Amino acid sequence: MIRSAVVDDENILCSQIEQNLLKIAEELNIHFDIDVLYSGNELCQQLKQSIYYDVIFLDIEMDDVNGIAVSEFIRKQLLDDSVQIIYVSGNTRYAMELFQYSPLDFLVKI
């Protein structure tokens, strides 16, 4: 089982990513346990409660705590280098800054 979180303040994008993950899981005959969260703060609260994710699909520009601050919290405060972070953003200007948090990938919203 792969435990994942989809974190974005856009409900439609969360739904699209979740549906794509479920489709891939079915095709590959694997199980995804997916939490859909709508803010960076919500994810940080989950992580503080020792909820573990294998992979996080993380928006960068959110109204409360942005994806960069969440990444810094994960890597520097929780000292978690094992969770795979995949950034999702319509703005590519962050791409170089994000490498300091060891992302798995950067997906561009279209």
Coordinates of N, CA and C in Angstrom, one line a residue:
M1 N 0.8 -1.2 0.0 CA 0.0 0.0 0.0 C 0.9 1.2 0.0
I2 N 0.5 2.2 -0.8 CA 1.2 3.5 -0.8 C 0.2 4.5 -0.2
R3 N 0.7 5.2 0.8 CA -0.1 6.2 1.5 C 0.3 7.6 1.0
S4 N -0.7 8.3 0.4 CA -0.3 9.6 -0.2 C -1.3 10.7 0.3
A5 N -0.8 11.9 0.1 CA -1.6 13.1 0.4 C -1.6 14.0 -0.8
V6 N -2.8 14.5 -1.1 CA -2.9 15.5 -2.2 C -3.3 16.8 -1.5
V7 N -2.4 17.8 -1.6 CA -2.6 19.0 -0.9 C -2.7 20.2 -1.9
D8 N -3.9 20.8 -2.0 CA -4.1 21.9 -2.9 C -5.3 22.7 -2.4
D9 N -5.3 24.0 -2.5 CA -6.5 24.7 -2.2 C -7.6 24.8 -3.3
E10 N -7.3 24.1 -4.4 CA -8.3 24.0 -5.5 C -8.9 22.6 -5.5
N11 N -10.2 22.6 -5.1 CA -10.9 21.3 -5.0 C -10.8 20.5 -6.3
I12 N -11.0 21.1 -7.4 CA -11.0 20.4 -8.7 C -9.6 19.8 -9.0
L13 N -8.5 20.4 -8.7 CA -7.2 19.8 -8.9 C -7.0 18.6 -8.0
C14 N -7.4 18.8 -6.7 CA -7.3 17.6 -5.8 C -8.1 16.4 -6.4
S15 N -9.3 16.7 -6.8 CA -10.1 15.6 -7.4 C -9.4 14.9 -8.6
Q16 N -8.9 15.8 -9.5 CA -8.2 15.2 -10.7 C -7.0 14.4 -10.3
I17 N -6.2 14.8 -9.4 CA -5.0 14.1 -9.0 C -5.4 12.8 -8.3
E18 N -6.4 12.9 -7.4 CA -6.9 11.6 -6.8 C -7.4 10.6 -7.8
Q19 N -8.2 11.1 -8.7 CA -8.8 10.2 -9.7 C -7.7 9.5 -10.6
N20 N -6.6 10.3 -10.9 CA -5.5 9.8 -11.7 C -4.7 8.7 -10.9
L21 N -4.5 9.0 -9.6 CA -3.8 8.0 -8.8 C -4.6 6.7 -8.6
L22 N -5.9 6.8 -8.5 CA -6.8 5.6 -8.4 C -6.8 4.8 -9.7
K23 N -6.7 5.5 -10.8 CA -6.7 4.9 -12.1 C -5.4 4.1 -12.3
I24 N -4.3 4.8 -11.9 CA -2.9 4.1 -12.0 C -2.9 2.9 -11.0
A25 N -3.4 3.1 -9.8 CA -3.4 2.0 -8.9 C -4.2 0.8 -9.4
E26 N -5.3 1.0 -10.0 CA -6.1 -0.1 -10.6 C -5.3 -0.8 -11.7
E27 N -4.7 0.0 -12.6 CA -3.9 -0.5 -13.7 C -2.7 -1.4 -13.3
L28 N -2.1 -0.9 -12.2 CA -0.9 -1.6 -11.7 C -1.2 -2.6 -10.6
N29 N -2.5 -2.7 -10.2 CA -3.0 -3.6 -9.2 C -2.2 -3.3 -7.8
I30 N -2.2 -2.1 -7.5 CA -1.6 -1.7 -6.2 C -2.7 -0.9 -5.4
H31 N -2.5 -0.7 -4.2 CA -3.5 0.0 -3.4 C -2.9 1.4 -2.9
F32 N -3.6 2.4 -3.3 CA -3.3 3.8 -2.8 C -4.3 4.2 -1.7
D33 N -3.8 4.6 -0.6 CA -4.6 5.2 0.5 C -4.3 6.7 0.3
I34 N -5.3 7.5 -0.1 CA -5.2 8.9 -0.5 C -5.9 9.8 0.5
D35 N -5.2 10.7 1.1 CA -5.9 11.8 1.9 C -5.9 13.0 1.1
V36 N -7.0 13.7 1.0 CA -7.1 14.9 0.2 C -7.2 16.0 1.3
L37 N -6.3 17.0 1.2 CA -6.2 18.1 2.2 C -6.2 19.4 1.4
Y38 N -6.8 20.4 2.0 CA -7.0 21.7 1.2 C -6.2 22.8 1.7
S39 N -5.2 22.6 2.6 CA -4.3 23.6 3.0 C -3.0 23.1 3.5
G40 N -2.0 23.9 3.4 CA -0.7 23.5 4.0 C -0.7 23.3 5.5
N41 N -1.5 24.1 6.2 CA -1.7 24.0 7.6 C -2.3 22.6 8.0
E42 N -3.3 22.2 7.2 CA -3.9 20.9 7.5 C -2.9 19.8 7.4
L43 N -2.1 19.8 6.3 CA -1.1 18.8 6.2 C -0.1 18.8 7.4
C44 N 0.4 20.0 7.8 CA 1.3 20.1 8.9 C 0.7 19.5 10.2
Q45 N -0.6 19.8 10.4 CA -1.3 19.2 11.6 C -1.3 17.7 11.5
Q46 N -1.6 17.1 10.3 CA -1.5 15.7 10.2 C -0.2 15.1 10.5
L47 N 0.9 15.8 10.0 CA 2.2 15.3 10.2 C 2.6 15.4 11.6
K48 N 2.2 16.5 12.3 CA 2.5 16.6 13.8 C 1.9 15.5 14.6
Q49 N 0.8 14.9 14.1 CA 0.1 13.8 14.8 C 0.7 12.5 14.3
S50 N 1.9 12.5 13.7 CA 2.6 11.3 13.3 C 1.9 10.5 12.2
I51 N 1.1 11.2 11.4 CA 0.5 10.5 10.3 C 1.6 10.5 9.2
Y52 N 1.9 9.4 8.6 CA 3.0 9.2 7.7 C 2.5 9.1 6.3
Y53 N 3.2 9.7 5.3 CA 2.9 9.6 3.9 C 4.1 9.1 3.2
D54 N 3.9 8.3 2.2 CA 5.0 7.9 1.3 C 5.2 8.9 0.2
V55 N 4.2 9.6 -0.2 CA 4.3 10.6 -1.3 C 3.3 11.7 -1.0
I56 N 3.7 12.9 -1.2 CA 2.8 14.1 -1.1 C 2.8 14.9 -2.4
F57 N 1.6 15.1 -2.9 CA 1.5 16.0 -4.1 C 1.1 17.3 -3.5
L58 N 2.0 18.3 -3.6 CA 1.9 19.5 -2.8 C 1.9 20.8 -3.7
D59 N 0.8 21.5 -3.6 CA 0.7 22.8 -4.2 C 1.7 23.8 -3.6
I60 N 2.2 24.7 -4.3 CA 3.1 25.7 -3.8 C 2.4 27.0 -3.3
E61 N 1.5 27.5 -4.1 CA 0.8 28.7 -3.8 C -0.6 28.4 -3.1
M62 N -0.6 28.5 -1.8 CA -1.9 28.3 -1.1 C -2.1 29.5 -0.1
D63 N -3.3 29.7 0.2 CA -3.6 30.9 1.0 C -3.0 31.0 2.4
D64 N -2.9 29.8 3.1 CA -2.4 29.8 4.4 C -0.9 29.5 4.4
V65 N -0.5 28.3 4.7 CA 0.9 27.9 4.7 C 1.3 27.4 3.3
N66 N 2.2 28.1 2.6 CA 2.5 27.7 1.2 C 3.4 26.4 1.2
G67 N 3.5 25.8 0.0 CA 4.2 24.5 -0.1 C 5.6 24.6 0.2
I68 N 6.3 25.7 0.1 CA 7.7 25.9 0.4 C 7.8 25.8 1.9
A69 N 7.0 26.5 2.7 CA 7.1 26.4 4.1 C 6.7 25.0 4.6
V70 N 5.8 24.3 4.0 CA 5.5 23.0 4.4 C 6.7 22.0 4.1
S71 N 7.3 22.2 3.0 CA 8.5 21.4 2.7 C 9.6 21.6 3.7
E72 N 9.8 22.9 4.1 CA 10.8 23.2 5.1 C 10.5 22.6 6.4
F73 N 9.2 22.6 6.8 CA 8.8 21.9 8.0 C 9.0 20.4 8.0
I74 N 8.7 19.8 6.8 CA 8.9 18.4 6.7 C 10.4 18.0 6.8
R75 N 11.2 18.7 6.0 CA 12.7 18.3 5.9 C 13.5 18.8 7.1
K76 N 13.2 20.0 7.6 CA 14.1 20.6 8.6 C 13.6 20.4 10.1
Q77 N 12.3 20.5 10.3 CA 11.8 20.3 11.6 C 11.5 18.9 11.9
L78 N 10.8 18.2 11.0 CA 10.5 16.8 11.2 C 11.7 15.9 10.9
L79 N 12.6 16.4 10.2 CA 13.8 15.7 9.7 C 13.4 14.4 8.9
D80 N 12.4 14.6 8.1 CA 11.9 13.5 7.3 C 12.4 13.6 5.8
D81 N 13.4 12.8 5.5 CA 13.9 12.8 4.2 C 13.3 11.6 3.3
S82 N 12.5 10.8 3.9 CA 12.0 9.7 3.2 C 10.7 9.9 2.4
V83 N 9.9 10.9 2.9 CA 8.6 11.2 2.2 C 9.0 11.8 0.8
Q84 N 8.4 11.3 -0.2 CA 8.6 11.9 -1.6 C 7.6 13.0 -1.8
I85 N 8.2 14.2 -2.2 CA 7.4 15.4 -2.4 C 7.3 15.6 -3.9
I86 N 6.1 15.8 -4.4 CA 5.9 16.1 -5.8 C 5.2 17.5 -5.8
Y87 N 5.9 18.5 -6.2 CA 5.3 19.8 -6.3 C 4.3 20.0 -7.4
V88 N 3.2 20.7 -7.2 CA 2.2 20.9 -8.3 C 2.0 22.4 -8.3
S89 N 2.3 23.1 -9.4 CA 2.1 24.5 -9.5 C 1.9 25.0 -10.9
G90 N 1.2 26.1 -11.1 CA 1.1 26.7 -12.4 C 2.2 27.7 -12.6
N91 N 3.0 27.9 -11.6 CA 4.1 28.9 -11.7 C 5.5 28.2 -11.6
T92 N 6.2 28.2 -12.7 CA 7.5 27.4 -12.7 C 8.6 28.2 -12.0
R93 N 8.4 29.5 -11.6 CA 9.5 30.3 -11.1 C 10.1 29.7 -9.8
Y94 N 9.3 28.8 -9.1 CA 9.8 28.2 -7.9 C 10.7 27.0 -8.1
A95 N 10.8 26.5 -9.3 CA 11.4 25.3 -9.5 C 12.8 25.2 -8.9
M96 N 13.7 26.2 -9.1 CA 15.1 26.1 -8.6 C 15.1 26.2 -7.1
E97 N 14.3 27.0 -6.5 CA 14.2 27.2 -5.0 C 13.9 25.8 -4.4
L98 N 13.0 25.1 -5.0 CA 12.5 23.9 -4.4 C 13.5 22.7 -4.3
F99 N 14.5 22.8 -5.1 CA 15.5 21.7 -5.1 C 16.2 21.5 -3.8
Q100 N 16.2 22.5 -2.9 CA 16.8 22.4 -1.6 C 16.1 21.5 -0.7
Y101 N 14.8 21.1 -1.1 CA 14.0 20.2 -0.3 C 13.9 18.8 -0.9
S102 N 14.7 18.6 -1.9 CA 14.8 17.2 -2.5 C 13.5 16.7 -3.0
P103 N 12.9 17.4 -3.9 CA 11.6 16.9 -4.5 C 11.8 15.7 -5.4
L104 N 10.8 14.9 -5.5 CA 10.8 13.8 -6.5 C 10.5 14.3 -7.9
D105 N 9.6 15.3 -8.0 CA 9.2 15.9 -9.3 C 8.5 17.2 -9.1
F106 N 8.3 17.9 -10.2 CA 7.6 19.1 -10.3 C 6.6 19.0 -11.4
L107 N 5.3 19.1 -11.1 CA 4.3 19.0 -12.1 C 3.7 20.4 -12.3
V108 N 3.5 20.8 -13.6 CA 3.0 22.1 -14.0 C 1.5 22.0 -14.2
K109 N 0.8 22.8 -13.5 CA -0.7 22.9 -13.7 C -0.9 23.6 -15.0
I110 N -1.9 23.0 -15.8 CA -2.3 23.6 -17.1 C -3.7 23.9 -17.1

